[in-house]
Amino acid sequence: GAVVSQHPSWVICKSGTSVKIECRSLDFQATTMFWYRQFPKQSLMLMATSNEGSKATYEQGVEKDKFLINHASLTLSTLTVTSAHPEDSSFYICSARGAPELAWEQFFGPGTRLTVL
Amino acid sequence: AQSVTQLGSHVSVSEGALVLLRCNYSSSVPPYLFWYVQYPNQGLQLLLKYTSAATLVKGINGFEAEFKKSETSFHLTKPSAHMSDAAEYFCAVSPGGGGNTPLVFGKGTRLSVIA
């Protein structure tokens, strides 16, 4: 089956630093990737949609200069949280959608727990 | 626009009892519907999906769901709850065909299983 990985699985950083999270589709080409954040005991909130080779589309209220998304290849998207602050602490989950035969399904990564001190 | 409503943020059942998690959707086009399970500090695992084929869908771990267009529902059931079923469950909808449109998730239902 289609597998999506995320790295790191957890990260602790100091306030003011930047953190990069990688999302990889391991056995398929992901034409579209999505980034979500999830607060404790809440649902997933879509942050942005990215297509390979083009700029990400951010949801209303998500700061694009703070959450930099790069989808440089068909198997890799990165989310960089710039100048992280404690309120950015959250669980970040990516998902990927593939070629037409996989077009209707999103495959989710295992998530990255970010803690900003 | 699509939306999903999950009735009951927390459901508690006894081990061996029927599990029923409710999901209602709204969609302007024929939807694709999904149920995901999430264990603590983990990502989402697909339980089952409806993609306009059979209305009764069987998934993993003994779960199944029935698509009822007249009721705009896609409730998740399991005949006999297991302790290992305790987790967070999310219903999601997607307009048929996928593309750039992301899944829209419900708020989730936490299932507790009592021994």
mmCIF file with all atom_site columns, C-alpha atoms in Angstrom:
data_model
loop_
_atom_site.group_PDB
_atom_site.id
_atom_site.type_symbol
_atom_site.label_atom_id
_atom_site.label_alt_id
_atom_site.label_comp_id
_atom_site.label_asym_id
_atom_site.label_entity_id
_atom_site.label_seq_id
_atom_site.pdbx_PDB_ins_code
_atom_site.Cartn_x
_atom_site.Cartn_y
_atom_site.Cartn_z
_atom_site.occupancy
_atom_site.B_iso_or_equiv
_atom_site.pdbx_formal_charge
_atom_site.auth_seq_id
_atom_site.auth_comp_id
_atom_site.auth_asym_id
_atom_site.auth_atom_id
_atom_site.pdbx_PDB_model_num
ATOM 1   C CA . GLY A 1 1   ? 0.000   0.000  0.000   1.00 0.00 ? 1   GLY A CA 1
ATOM 2   C CA . ALA A 1 2   ? 0.940   3.649  -0.271  1.00 0.00 ? 2   ALA A CA 1
ATOM 3   C CA . VAL A 1 3   ? 3.164   4.787  2.577   1.00 0.00 ? 3   VAL A CA 1
ATOM 4   C CA . VAL A 1 4   ? 3.884   8.291  3.788   1.00 0.00 ? 4   VAL A CA 1
ATOM 5   C CA . SER A 1 5   ? 6.652   9.008  6.256   1.00 0.00 ? 5   SER A CA 1
ATOM 6   C CA . GLN A 1 6   ? 7.397   12.065 8.350   1.00 0.00 ? 6   GLN A CA 1
ATOM 7   C CA . HIS A 1 7   ? 10.620  13.134 9.938   1.00 0.00 ? 7   HIS A CA 1
ATOM 8   C CA . PRO A 1 8   ? 11.211  13.831 12.703  1.00 0.00 ? 8   PRO A CA 1
ATOM 9   C CA . SER A 1 9   ? 8.494   12.103 14.684  1.00 0.00 ? 9   SER A CA 1
ATOM 10  C CA . TRP A 1 10  ? 8.992   14.549 17.506  1.00 0.00 ? 10  TRP A CA 1
ATOM 11  C CA . VAL A 1 11  ? 11.070  17.668 18.059  1.00 0.00 ? 11  VAL A CA 1
ATOM 12  C CA . ILE A 1 12  ? 11.670  20.022 20.954  1.00 0.00 ? 12  ILE A CA 1
ATOM 13  C CA . CYS A 1 13  ? 13.106  23.433 20.210  1.00 0.00 ? 13  CYS A CA 1
ATOM 14  C CA . LYS A 1 14  ? 13.688  26.774 21.840  1.00 0.00 ? 14  LYS A CA 1
ATOM 15  C CA . SER A 1 15  ? 11.476  29.742 21.148  1.00 0.00 ? 15  SER A CA 1
ATOM 16  C CA . GLY A 1 16  ? 12.719  31.747 18.188  1.00 0.00 ? 16  GLY A CA 1
ATOM 17  C CA . THR A 1 17  ? 14.309  28.874 16.313  1.00 0.00 ? 17  THR A CA 1
ATOM 18  C CA . SER A 1 18  ? 13.092  27.342 13.059  1.00 0.00 ? 18  SER A CA 1
ATOM 19  C CA . VAL A 1 19  ? 12.074  23.750 12.625  1.00 0.00 ? 19  VAL A CA 1
ATOM 20  C CA . LYS A 1 20  ? 11.773  21.778 9.398   1.00 0.00 ? 20  LYS A CA 1
ATOM 21  C CA . ILE A 1 21  ? 9.459   18.799 9.054   1.00 0.00 ? 21  ILE A CA 1
ATOM 22  C CA . GLU A 1 22  ? 9.758   16.444 6.106   1.00 0.00 ? 22  GLU A CA 1
ATOM 23  C CA . CYS A 1 23  ? 6.957   14.486 4.510   1.00 0.00 ? 23  CYS A CA 1
ATOM 24  C CA . ARG A 1 24  ? 7.822   11.774 2.026   1.00 0.00 ? 24  ARG A CA 1
ATOM 25  C CA . SER A 1 25  ? 5.753   9.461  -0.124  1.00 0.00 ? 25  SER A CA 1
ATOM 26  C CA . LEU A 1 26  ? 7.772   6.267  -0.131  1.00 0.00 ? 26  LEU A CA 1
ATOM 27  C CA . ASP A 1 27  ? 6.259   4.174  -2.890  1.00 0.00 ? 27  ASP A CA 1
ATOM 28  C CA . PHE A 1 28  ? 4.215   6.529  -5.019  1.00 0.00 ? 28  PHE A CA 1
ATOM 29  C CA . GLN A 1 29  ? 4.440   9.949  -6.570  1.00 0.00 ? 29  GLN A CA 1
ATOM 30  C CA . ALA A 1 30  ? 2.463   12.522 -4.661  1.00 0.00 ? 30  ALA A CA 1
ATOM 31  C CA . THR A 1 31  ? 1.062   15.162 -6.964  1.00 0.00 ? 31  THR A CA 1
ATOM 32  C CA . THR A 1 32  ? -0.616  16.894 -4.050  1.00 0.00 ? 32  THR A CA 1
ATOM 33  C CA . MET A 1 33  ? 0.337   17.075 -0.410  1.00 0.00 ? 33  MET A CA 1
ATOM 34  C CA . PHE A 1 34  ? -1.604  18.509 2.480   1.00 0.00 ? 34  PHE A CA 1
ATOM 35  C CA . TRP A 1 35  ? -0.427  19.796 5.844   1.00 0.00 ? 35  TRP A CA 1
ATOM 36  C CA . TYR A 1 36  ? -2.605  19.657 8.928   1.00 0.00 ? 36  TYR A CA 1
ATOM 37  C CA . ARG A 1 37  ? -2.128  20.610 12.534  1.00 0.00 ? 37  ARG A CA 1
ATOM 38  C CA . GLN A 1 38  ? -3.952  19.023 15.392  1.00 0.00 ? 38  GLN A CA 1
ATOM 39  C CA . PHE A 1 39  ? -4.347  20.383 18.903  1.00 0.00 ? 39  PHE A CA 1
ATOM 40  C CA . PRO A 1 40  ? -4.946  17.980 21.791  1.00 0.00 ? 40  PRO A CA 1
ATOM 41  C CA . LYS A 1 41  ? -8.338  16.326 21.703  1.00 0.00 ? 41  LYS A CA 1
ATOM 42  C CA . GLN A 1 42  ? -9.294  18.181 18.542  1.00 0.00 ? 42  GLN A CA 1
ATOM 43  C CA . SER A 1 43  ? -9.748  17.387 14.895  1.00 0.00 ? 43  SER A CA 1
ATOM 44  C CA . LEU A 1 44  ? -7.294  18.010 12.095  1.00 0.00 ? 44  LEU A CA 1
ATOM 45  C CA . MET A 1 45  ? -7.119  21.554 10.817  1.00 0.00 ? 45  MET A CA 1
ATOM 46  C CA . LEU A 1 46  ? -5.969  21.970 7.253   1.00 0.00 ? 46  LEU A CA 1
ATOM 47  C CA . MET A 1 47  ? -3.107  24.436 6.990   1.00 0.00 ? 47  MET A CA 1
ATOM 48  C CA . ALA A 1 48  ? -2.185  24.301 3.331   1.00 0.00 ? 48  ALA A CA 1
ATOM 49  C CA . THR A 1 49  ? -2.283  22.382 0.092   1.00 0.00 ? 49  THR A CA 1
ATOM 50  C CA . SER A 1 50  ? 0.814   22.040 -2.015  1.00 0.00 ? 50  SER A CA 1
ATOM 51  C CA . ASN A 1 51  ? 1.395   20.797 -5.519  1.00 0.00 ? 51  ASN A CA 1
ATOM 52  C CA . GLU A 1 52  ? 4.771   19.777 -6.798  1.00 0.00 ? 52  GLU A CA 1
ATOM 53  C CA . GLY A 1 53  ? 6.614   22.682 -8.361  1.00 0.00 ? 53  GLY A CA 1
ATOM 54  C CA . SER A 1 54  ? 4.146   25.385 -7.411  1.00 0.00 ? 54  SER A CA 1
ATOM 55  C CA . LYS A 1 55  ? 3.405   27.604 -4.458  1.00 0.00 ? 55  LYS A CA 1
ATOM 56  C CA . ALA A 1 56  ? 1.312   26.238 -1.650  1.00 0.00 ? 56  ALA A CA 1
ATOM 57  C CA . THR A 1 57  ? -2.238  27.387 -1.100  1.00 0.00 ? 57  THR A CA 1
ATOM 58  C CA . TYR A 1 58  ? -2.777  28.385 2.491   1.00 0.00 ? 58  TYR A CA 1
ATOM 59  C CA . GLU A 1 59  ? -6.006  28.241 4.406   1.00 0.00 ? 59  GLU A CA 1
ATOM 60  C CA . GLN A 1 60  ? -7.451  31.420 5.813   1.00 0.00 ? 60  GLN A CA 1
ATOM 61  C CA . GLY A 1 61  ? -5.731  32.435 9.017   1.00 0.00 ? 61  GLY A CA 1
ATOM 62  C CA . VAL A 1 62  ? -2.532  30.471 8.383   1.00 0.00 ? 62  VAL A CA 1
ATOM 63  C CA . GLU A 1 63  ? 0.521   32.713 8.108   1.00 0.00 ? 63  GLU A CA 1
ATOM 64  C CA . LYS A 1 64  ? 2.404   31.716 4.997   1.00 0.00 ? 64  LYS A CA 1
ATOM 65  C CA . ASP A 1 65  ? 5.547   33.535 6.127   1.00 0.00 ? 65  ASP A CA 1
ATOM 66  C CA . LYS A 1 66  ? 5.566   31.584 9.356   1.00 0.00 ? 66  LYS A CA 1
ATOM 67  C CA . PHE A 1 67  ? 4.731   28.180 7.930   1.00 0.00 ? 67  PHE A CA 1
ATOM 68  C CA . LEU A 1 68  ? 6.874   27.783 4.847   1.00 0.00 ? 68  LEU A CA 1
ATOM 69  C CA . ILE A 1 69  ? 5.910   24.895 2.612   1.00 0.00 ? 69  ILE A CA 1
ATOM 70  C CA . ASN A 1 70  ? 8.060   23.540 -0.158  1.00 0.00 ? 70  ASN A CA 1
ATOM 71  C CA . HIS A 1 71  ? 7.037   20.732 -2.480  1.00 0.00 ? 71  HIS A CA 1
ATOM 72  C CA . ALA A 1 72  ? 10.184  20.404 -4.522  1.00 0.00 ? 72  ALA A CA 1
ATOM 73  C CA . SER A 1 73  ? 9.663   16.905 -5.826  1.00 0.00 ? 73  SER A CA 1
ATOM 74  C CA . LEU A 1 74  ? 6.918   14.371 -6.334  1.00 0.00 ? 74  LEU A CA 1
ATOM 75  C CA . THR A 1 75  ? 7.983   12.509 -3.210  1.00 0.00 ? 75  THR A CA 1
ATOM 76  C CA . LEU A 1 76  ? 8.943   15.251 -0.776  1.00 0.00 ? 76  LEU A CA 1
ATOM 77  C CA . SER A 1 77  ? 7.254   18.192 0.861   1.00 0.00 ? 77  SER A CA 1
ATOM 78  C CA . THR A 1 78  ? 8.648   20.171 3.759   1.00 0.00 ? 78  THR A CA 1
ATOM 79  C CA . LEU A 1 79  ? 7.024   22.389 6.351   1.00 0.00 ? 79  LEU A CA 1
ATOM 80  C CA . THR A 1 80  ? 9.280   24.883 8.079   1.00 0.00 ? 80  THR A CA 1
ATOM 81  C CA . VAL A 1 81  ? 7.985   26.583 11.179  1.00 0.00 ? 81  VAL A CA 1
ATOM 82  C CA . THR A 1 82  ? 9.967   29.811 11.321  1.00 0.00 ? 82  THR A CA 1
ATOM 83  C CA . SER A 1 83  ? 10.718  31.630 14.567  1.00 0.00 ? 83  SER A CA 1
ATOM 84  C CA . ALA A 1 84  ? 8.710   29.108 16.494  1.00 0.00 ? 84  ALA A CA 1
ATOM 85  C CA . HIS A 1 85  ? 6.865   30.142 19.632  1.00 0.00 ? 85  HIS A CA 1
ATOM 86  C CA . PRO A 1 86  ? 5.152   28.060 22.310  1.00 0.00 ? 86  PRO A CA 1
ATOM 87  C CA . GLU A 1 87  ? 1.757   28.576 20.673  1.00 0.00 ? 87  GLU A CA 1
ATOM 88  C CA . ASP A 1 88  ? 3.103   26.722 17.629  1.00 0.00 ? 88  ASP A CA 1
ATOM 89  C CA . SER A 1 89  ? 3.430   23.590 19.719  1.00 0.00 ? 89  SER A CA 1
ATOM 90  C CA . SER A 1 90  ? 1.159   21.062 18.110  1.00 0.00 ? 90  SER A CA 1
ATOM 91  C CA . PHE A 1 91  ? 0.920   17.776 16.264  1.00 0.00 ? 91  PHE A CA 1
ATOM 92  C CA . TYR A 1 92  ? 1.595   18.274 12.561  1.00 0.00 ? 92  TYR A CA 1
ATOM 93  C CA . ILE A 1 93  ? 0.360   15.694 10.081  1.00 0.00 ? 93  ILE A CA 1
ATOM 94  C CA . CYS A 1 94  ? 0.951   15.543 6.364   1.00 0.00 ? 94  CYS A CA 1
ATOM 95  C CA . SER A 1 95  ? -0.942  13.583 3.782   1.00 0.00 ? 95  SER A CA 1
ATOM 96  C CA . ALA A 1 96  ? -0.356  12.850 0.143   1.00 0.00 ? 96  ALA A CA 1
ATOM 97  C CA . ARG A 1 97  ? -2.485  12.141 -2.852  1.00 0.00 ? 97  ARG A CA 1
ATOM 98  C CA . GLY A 1 98  ? -1.120  10.346 -5.871  1.00 0.00 ? 98  GLY A CA 1
ATOM 99  C CA . ALA A 1 99  ? -1.634  9.662  -9.514  1.00 0.00 ? 99  ALA A CA 1
ATOM 100 C CA . PRO A 1 100 ? -5.117  9.163  -11.021 1.00 0.00 ? 100 PRO A CA 1
ATOM 101 C CA . GLU A 1 101 ? -5.427  5.617  -9.800  1.00 0.00 ? 101 GLU A CA 1
ATOM 102 C CA . LEU A 1 102 ? -4.956  6.905  -6.251  1.00 0.00 ? 102 LEU A CA 1
ATOM 103 C CA . ALA A 1 103 ? -6.604  10.233 -6.876  1.00 0.00 ? 103 ALA A CA 1
ATOM 104 C CA . TRP A 1 104 ? -9.469  9.874  -4.467  1.00 0.00 ? 104 TRP A CA 1
ATOM 105 C CA . GLU A 1 105 ? -7.490  8.803  -1.430  1.00 0.00 ? 105 GLU A CA 1
ATOM 106 C CA . GLN A 1 106 ? -5.209  10.688 0.936   1.00 0.00 ? 106 GLN A CA 1
ATOM 107 C CA . PHE A 1 107 ? -2.461  8.749  2.669   1.00 0.00 ? 107 PHE A CA 1
ATOM 108 C CA . PHE A 1 108 ? -1.405  10.106 6.016   1.00 0.00 ? 108 PHE A CA 1
ATOM 109 C CA . GLY A 1 109 ? 1.976   10.320 7.636   1.00 0.00 ? 109 GLY A CA 1
ATOM 110 C CA . PRO A 1 110 ? 2.460   9.318  11.274  1.00 0.00 ? 110 PRO A CA 1
ATOM 111 C CA . GLY A 1 111 ? 2.672   12.918 12.445  1.00 0.00 ? 111 GLY A CA 1
ATOM 112 C CA . THR A 1 112 ? 5.315   15.118 14.077  1.00 0.00 ? 112 THR A CA 1
ATOM 113 C CA . ARG A 1 113 ? 4.973   16.349 17.631  1.00 0.00 ? 113 ARG A CA 1
ATOM 114 C CA . LEU A 1 114 ? 6.476   19.846 17.936  1.00 0.00 ? 114 LEU A CA 1
ATOM 115 C CA . THR A 1 115 ? 7.116   21.291 21.373  1.00 0.00 ? 115 THR A CA 1
ATOM 116 C CA . VAL A 1 116 ? 8.432   24.834 21.592  1.00 0.00 ? 116 VAL A CA 1
ATOM 117 C CA . LEU A 1 117 ? 9.918   25.808 24.924  1.00 0.00 ? 117 LEU A CA 1
ATOM 118 C CA . ALA B 2 1   ? -19.124 22.945 0.150   1.00 0.00 ? 1   ALA B CA 1
ATOM 119 C CA . GLN B 2 2   ? -18.695 19.720 2.035   1.00 0.00 ? 2   GLN B CA 1
ATOM 120 C CA . SER B 2 3   ? -19.054 19.290 5.771   1.00 0.00 ? 3   SER B CA 1
ATOM 121 C CA . VAL B 2 4   ? -19.154 16.481 8.283   1.00 0.00 ? 4   VAL B CA 1
ATOM 122 C CA . THR B 2 5   ? -20.956 16.251 11.601  1.00 0.00 ? 5   THR B CA 1
ATOM 123 C CA . GLN B 2 6   ? -20.046 13.586 14.097  1.00 0.00 ? 6   GLN B CA 1
ATOM 124 C CA . LEU B 2 7   ? -22.673 13.225 16.782  1.00 0.00 ? 7   LEU B CA 1
ATOM 125 C CA . GLY B 2 8   ? -21.149 12.646 20.181  1.00 0.00 ? 8   GLY B CA 1
ATOM 126 C CA . SER B 2 9   ? -17.626 13.727 20.984  1.00 0.00 ? 9   SER B CA 1
ATOM 127 C CA . HIS B 2 10  ? -17.281 10.791 23.366  1.00 0.00 ? 10  HIS B CA 1
ATOM 128 C CA . VAL B 2 11  ? -18.880 7.367  23.222  1.00 0.00 ? 11  VAL B CA 1
ATOM 129 C CA . SER B 2 12  ? -18.398 4.755  25.907  1.00 0.00 ? 12  SER B CA 1
ATOM 130 C CA . VAL B 2 13  ? -19.322 1.089  25.467  1.00 0.00 ? 13  VAL B CA 1
ATOM 131 C CA . SER B 2 14  ? -18.733 -2.101 27.374  1.00 0.00 ? 14  SER B CA 1
ATOM 132 C CA . GLU B 2 15  ? -16.413 -4.710 25.980  1.00 0.00 ? 15  GLU B CA 1
ATOM 133 C CA . GLY B 2 16  ? -18.423 -6.995 23.708  1.00 0.00 ? 16  GLY B CA 1
ATOM 134 C CA . ALA B 2 17  ? -21.165 -4.437 23.132  1.00 0.00 ? 17  ALA B CA 1
ATOM 135 C CA . LEU B 2 18  ? -22.179 -2.887 19.833  1.00 0.00 ? 18  LEU B CA 1
ATOM 136 C CA . VAL B 2 19  ? -20.196 0.120  18.682  1.00 0.00 ? 19  VAL B CA 1
ATOM 137 C CA . LEU B 2 20  ? -22.095 2.836  16.798  1.00 0.00 ? 20  LEU B CA 1
ATOM 138 C CA . LEU B 2 21  ? -20.369 6.056  15.815  1.00 0.00 ? 21  LEU B CA 1
ATOM 139 C CA . ARG B 2 22  ? -22.509 8.517  13.931  1.00 0.00 ? 22  ARG B CA 1
ATOM 140 C CA . CYS B 2 23  ? -21.525 10.606 10.943  1.00 0.00 ? 23  CYS B CA 1
ATOM 141 C CA . ASN B 2 24  ? -23.666 12.871 8.797   1.00 0.00 ? 24  ASN B CA 1
ATOM 142 C CA . TYR B 2 25  ? -22.349 14.715 5.816   1.00 0.00 ? 25  TYR B CA 1
ATOM 143 C CA . SER B 2 26  ? -23.347 17.417 3.419   1.00 0.00 ? 26  SER B CA 1
ATOM 144 C CA . SER B 2 27  ? -22.063 17.539 -0.097  1.00 0.00 ? 27  SER B CA 1
ATOM 145 C CA . SER B 2 28  ? -23.152 19.226 -3.277  1.00 0.00 ? 28  SER B CA 1
ATOM 146 C CA . VAL B 2 29  ? -21.718 16.401 -5.366  1.00 0.00 ? 29  VAL B CA 1
ATOM 147 C CA . PRO B 2 30  ? -21.686 12.630 -4.874  1.00 0.00 ? 30  PRO B CA 1
ATOM 148 C CA . PRO B 2 31  ? -19.229 12.216 -2.043  1.00 0.00 ? 31  PRO B CA 1
ATOM 149 C CA . TYR B 2 32  ? -16.470 9.844  -1.189  1.00 0.00 ? 32  TYR B CA 1
ATOM 150 C CA . LEU B 2 33  ? -16.627 9.053  2.526   1.00 0.00 ? 33  LEU B CA 1
ATOM 151 C CA . PHE B 2 34  ? -13.997 7.764  4.890   1.00 0.00 ? 34  PHE B CA 1
ATOM 152 C CA . TRP B 2 35  ? -13.559 6.647  8.463   1.00 0.00 ? 35  TRP B CA 1
ATOM 153 C CA . TYR B 2 36  ? -10.153 6.956  10.079  1.00 0.00 ? 36  TYR B CA 1
ATOM 154 C CA . VAL B 2 37  ? -8.892  5.839  13.472  1.00 0.00 ? 37  VAL B CA 1
ATOM 155 C CA . GLN B 2 38  ? -6.188  7.595  15.438  1.00 0.00 ? 38  GLN B CA 1
ATOM 156 C CA . TYR B 2 39  ? -4.368  6.149  18.406  1.00 0.00 ? 39  TYR B CA 1
ATOM 157 C CA . PRO B 2 40  ? -2.569  8.512  20.818  1.00 0.00 ? 40  PRO B CA 1
ATOM 158 C CA . ASN B 2 41  ? 0.389   10.310 19.268  1.00 0.00 ? 41  ASN B CA 1
ATOM 159 C CA . GLN B 2 42  ? -0.045  8.538  15.962  1.00 0.00 ? 42  GLN B CA 1
ATOM 160 C CA . GLY B 2 43  ? -1.242  9.476  12.525  1.00 0.00 ? 43  GLY B CA 1
ATOM 161 C CA . LEU B 2 44  ? -4.498  8.470  10.922  1.00 0.00 ? 44  LEU B CA 1
ATOM 162 C CA . GLN B 2 45  ? -5.210  4.942  9.803   1.00 0.00 ? 45  GLN B CA 1
ATOM 163 C CA . LEU B 2 46  ? -7.879  4.303  7.202   1.00 0.00 ? 46  LEU B CA 1
ATOM 164 C CA . LEU B 2 47  ? -10.625 2.016  8.509   1.00 0.00 ? 47  LEU B CA 1
ATOM 165 C CA . LEU B 2 48  ? -12.833 1.970  5.463   1.00 0.00 ? 48  LEU B CA 1
ATOM 166 C CA . LYS B 2 49  ? -14.013 4.042  2.524   1.00 0.00 ? 49  LYS B CA 1
ATOM 167 C CA . TYR B 2 50  ? -17.079 4.524  0.380   1.00 0.00 ? 50  TYR B CA 1
ATOM 168 C CA . THR B 2 51  ? -16.419 5.460  -3.233  1.00 0.00 ? 51  THR B CA 1
ATOM 169 C CA . SER B 2 52  ? -19.819 5.000  -4.887  1.00 0.00 ? 52  SER B CA 1
ATOM 170 C CA . ALA B 2 53  ? -19.725 1.231  -5.144  1.00 0.00 ? 53  ALA B CA 1
ATOM 171 C CA . ALA B 2 54  ? -21.497 -0.965 -2.567  1.00 0.00 ? 54  ALA B CA 1
ATOM 172 C CA . THR B 2 55  ? -23.349 1.047  0.061   1.00 0.00 ? 55  THR B CA 1
ATOM 173 C CA . LEU B 2 56  ? -22.340 -1.329 2.845   1.00 0.00 ? 56  LEU B CA 1
ATOM 174 C CA . VAL B 2 57  ? -18.620 -1.080 3.274   1.00 0.00 ? 57  VAL B CA 1
ATOM 175 C CA . LYS B 2 58  ? -16.511 -3.442 5.296   1.00 0.00 ? 58  LYS B CA 1
ATOM 176 C CA . GLY B 2 59  ? -13.236 -2.293 6.737   1.00 0.00 ? 59  GLY B CA 1
ATOM 177 C CA . ILE B 2 60  ? -10.449 -3.495 8.928   1.00 0.00 ? 60  ILE B CA 1
ATOM 178 C CA . ASN B 2 61  ? -10.736 -4.721 12.505  1.00 0.00 ? 61  ASN B CA 1
ATOM 179 C CA . GLY B 2 62  ? -14.344 -5.803 12.057  1.00 0.00 ? 62  GLY B CA 1
ATOM 180 C CA . PHE B 2 63  ? -15.743 -2.339 11.374  1.00 0.00 ? 63  PHE B CA 1
ATOM 181 C CA . GLU B 2 64  ? -18.287 -1.553 8.726   1.00 0.00 ? 64  GLU B CA 1
ATOM 182 C CA . ALA B 2 65  ? -20.299 1.447  7.618   1.00 0.00 ? 65  ALA B CA 1
ATOM 183 C CA . GLU B 2 66  ? -23.376 1.962  5.535   1.00 0.00 ? 66  GLU B CA 1
ATOM 184 C CA . PHE B 2 67  ? -23.846 4.834  3.133   1.00 0.00 ? 67  PHE B CA 1
ATOM 185 C CA . LYS B 2 68  ? -27.431 6.111  3.252   1.00 0.00 ? 68  LYS B CA 1
ATOM 186 C CA . LYS B 2 69  ? -27.980 8.834  0.743   1.00 0.00 ? 69  LYS B CA 1
ATOM 187 C CA . SER B 2 70  ? -31.525 9.601  1.905   1.00 0.00 ? 70  SER B CA 1
ATOM 188 C CA . GLU B 2 71  ? -30.251 10.220 5.420   1.00 0.00 ? 71  GLU B CA 1
ATOM 189 C CA . THR B 2 72  ? -26.900 11.707 4.341   1.00 0.00 ? 72  THR B CA 1
ATOM 190 C CA . SER B 2 73  ? -25.317 9.399  6.844   1.00 0.00 ? 73  SER B CA 1
ATOM 191 C CA . PHE B 2 74  ? -22.308 7.120  7.011   1.00 0.00 ? 74  PHE B CA 1
ATOM 192 C CA . HIS B 2 75  ? -22.411 5.601  10.482  1.00 0.00 ? 75  HIS B CA 1
ATOM 193 C CA . LEU B 2 76  ? -19.643 3.300  11.667  1.00 0.00 ? 76  LEU B CA 1
ATOM 194 C CA . THR B 2 77  ? -20.489 0.079  13.466  1.00 0.00 ? 77  THR B CA 1
ATOM 195 C CA . LYS B 2 78  ? -18.820 -2.930 14.990  1.00 0.00 ? 78  LYS B CA 1
ATOM 196 C CA . PRO B 2 79  ? -20.834 -5.802 16.487  1.00 0.00 ? 79  PRO B CA 1
ATOM 197 C CA . SER B 2 80  ? -18.589 -6.423 19.459  1.00 0.00 ? 80  SER B CA 1
ATOM 198 C CA . ALA B 2 81  ? -16.230 -3.884 20.978  1.00 0.00 ? 81  ALA B CA 1
ATOM 199 C CA . HIS B 2 82  ? -12.701 -4.836 21.919  1.00 0.00 ? 82  HIS B CA 1
ATOM 200 C CA . MET B 2 83  ? -10.489 -3.039 24.399  1.00 0.00 ? 83  MET B CA 1
ATOM 201 C CA . SER B 2 84  ? -8.083  -2.324 21.549  1.00 0.00 ? 84  SER B CA 1
ATOM 202 C CA . ASP B 2 85  ? -10.801 -0.325 19.758  1.00 0.00 ? 85  ASP B CA 1
ATOM 203 C CA . ALA B 2 86  ? -10.417 2.530  22.252  1.00 0.00 ? 86  ALA B CA 1
ATOM 204 C CA . ALA B 2 87  ? -9.207  5.442  20.123  1.00 0.00 ? 87  ALA B CA 1
ATOM 205 C CA . GLU B 2 88  ? -10.290 8.602  18.336  1.00 0.00 ? 88  GLU B CA 1
ATOM 206 C CA . TYR B 2 89  ? -12.398 8.117  15.210  1.00 0.00 ? 89  TYR B CA 1
ATOM 207 C CA . PHE B 2 90  ? -12.774 10.632 12.417  1.00 0.00 ? 90  PHE B CA 1
ATOM 208 C CA . CYS B 2 91  ? -15.293 10.704 9.612   1.00 0.00 ? 91  CYS B CA 1
ATOM 209 C CA . ALA B 2 92  ? -14.229 12.554 6.471   1.00 0.00 ? 92  ALA B CA 1
ATOM 210 C CA . VAL B 2 93  ? -15.749 13.542 3.152   1.00 0.00 ? 93  VAL B CA 1
ATOM 211 C CA . SER B 2 94  ? -14.248 14.334 -0.202  1.00 0.00 ? 94  SER B CA 1
ATOM 212 C CA . PRO B 2 95  ? -15.943 15.381 -3.398  1.00 0.00 ? 95  PRO B CA 1
ATOM 213 C CA . GLY B 2 96  ? -15.695 12.460 -5.762  1.00 0.00 ? 96  GLY B CA 1
ATOM 214 C CA . GLY B 2 97  ? -12.526 12.440 -7.761  1.00 0.00 ? 97  GLY B CA 1
ATOM 215 C CA . GLY B 2 98  ? -10.082 13.929 -5.298  1.00 0.00 ? 98  GLY B CA 1
ATOM 216 C CA . GLY B 2 99  ? -7.641  16.146 -7.086  1.00 0.00 ? 99  GLY B CA 1
ATOM 217 C CA . ASN B 2 100 ? -6.500  19.167 -5.107  1.00 0.00 ? 100 ASN B CA 1
ATOM 218 C CA . THR B 2 101 ? -9.473  19.139 -2.789  1.00 0.00 ? 101 THR B CA 1
ATOM 219 C CA . PRO B 2 102 ? -8.533  17.929 0.677   1.00 0.00 ? 102 PRO B CA 1
ATOM 220 C CA . LEU B 2 103 ? -10.619 15.784 2.923   1.00 0.00 ? 103 LEU B CA 1
ATOM 221 C CA . VAL B 2 104 ? -12.980 17.585 5.251   1.00 0.00 ? 104 VAL B CA 1
ATOM 222 C CA . PHE B 2 105 ? -12.955 16.029 8.702   1.00 0.00 ? 105 PHE B CA 1
ATOM 223 C CA . GLY B 2 106 ? -15.513 15.836 11.428  1.00 0.00 ? 106 GLY B CA 1
ATOM 224 C CA . LYS B 2 107 ? -14.533 16.853 14.951  1.00 0.00 ? 107 LYS B CA 1
ATOM 225 C CA . GLY B 2 108 ? -13.922 13.282 15.948  1.00 0.00 ? 108 GLY B CA 1
ATOM 226 C CA . THR B 2 109 ? -15.452 10.855 18.411  1.00 0.00 ? 109 THR B CA 1
ATOM 227 C CA . ARG B 2 110 ? -13.462 9.365  21.237  1.00 0.00 ? 110 ARG B CA 1
ATOM 228 C CA . LEU B 2 111 ? -14.404 5.759  21.837  1.00 0.00 ? 111 LEU B CA 1
ATOM 229 C CA . SER B 2 112 ? -13.846 4.316  25.292  1.00 0.00 ? 112 SER B CA 1
ATOM 230 C CA . VAL B 2 113 ? -14.258 0.599  25.924  1.00 0.00 ? 113 VAL B CA 1
ATOM 231 C CA . ILE B 2 114 ? -15.041 -0.499 29.467  1.00 0.00 ? 114 ILE B CA 1
ATOM 232 C CA . ALA B 2 115 ? -13.997 -3.895 30.673  1.00 0.00 ? 115 ALA B CA 1
#
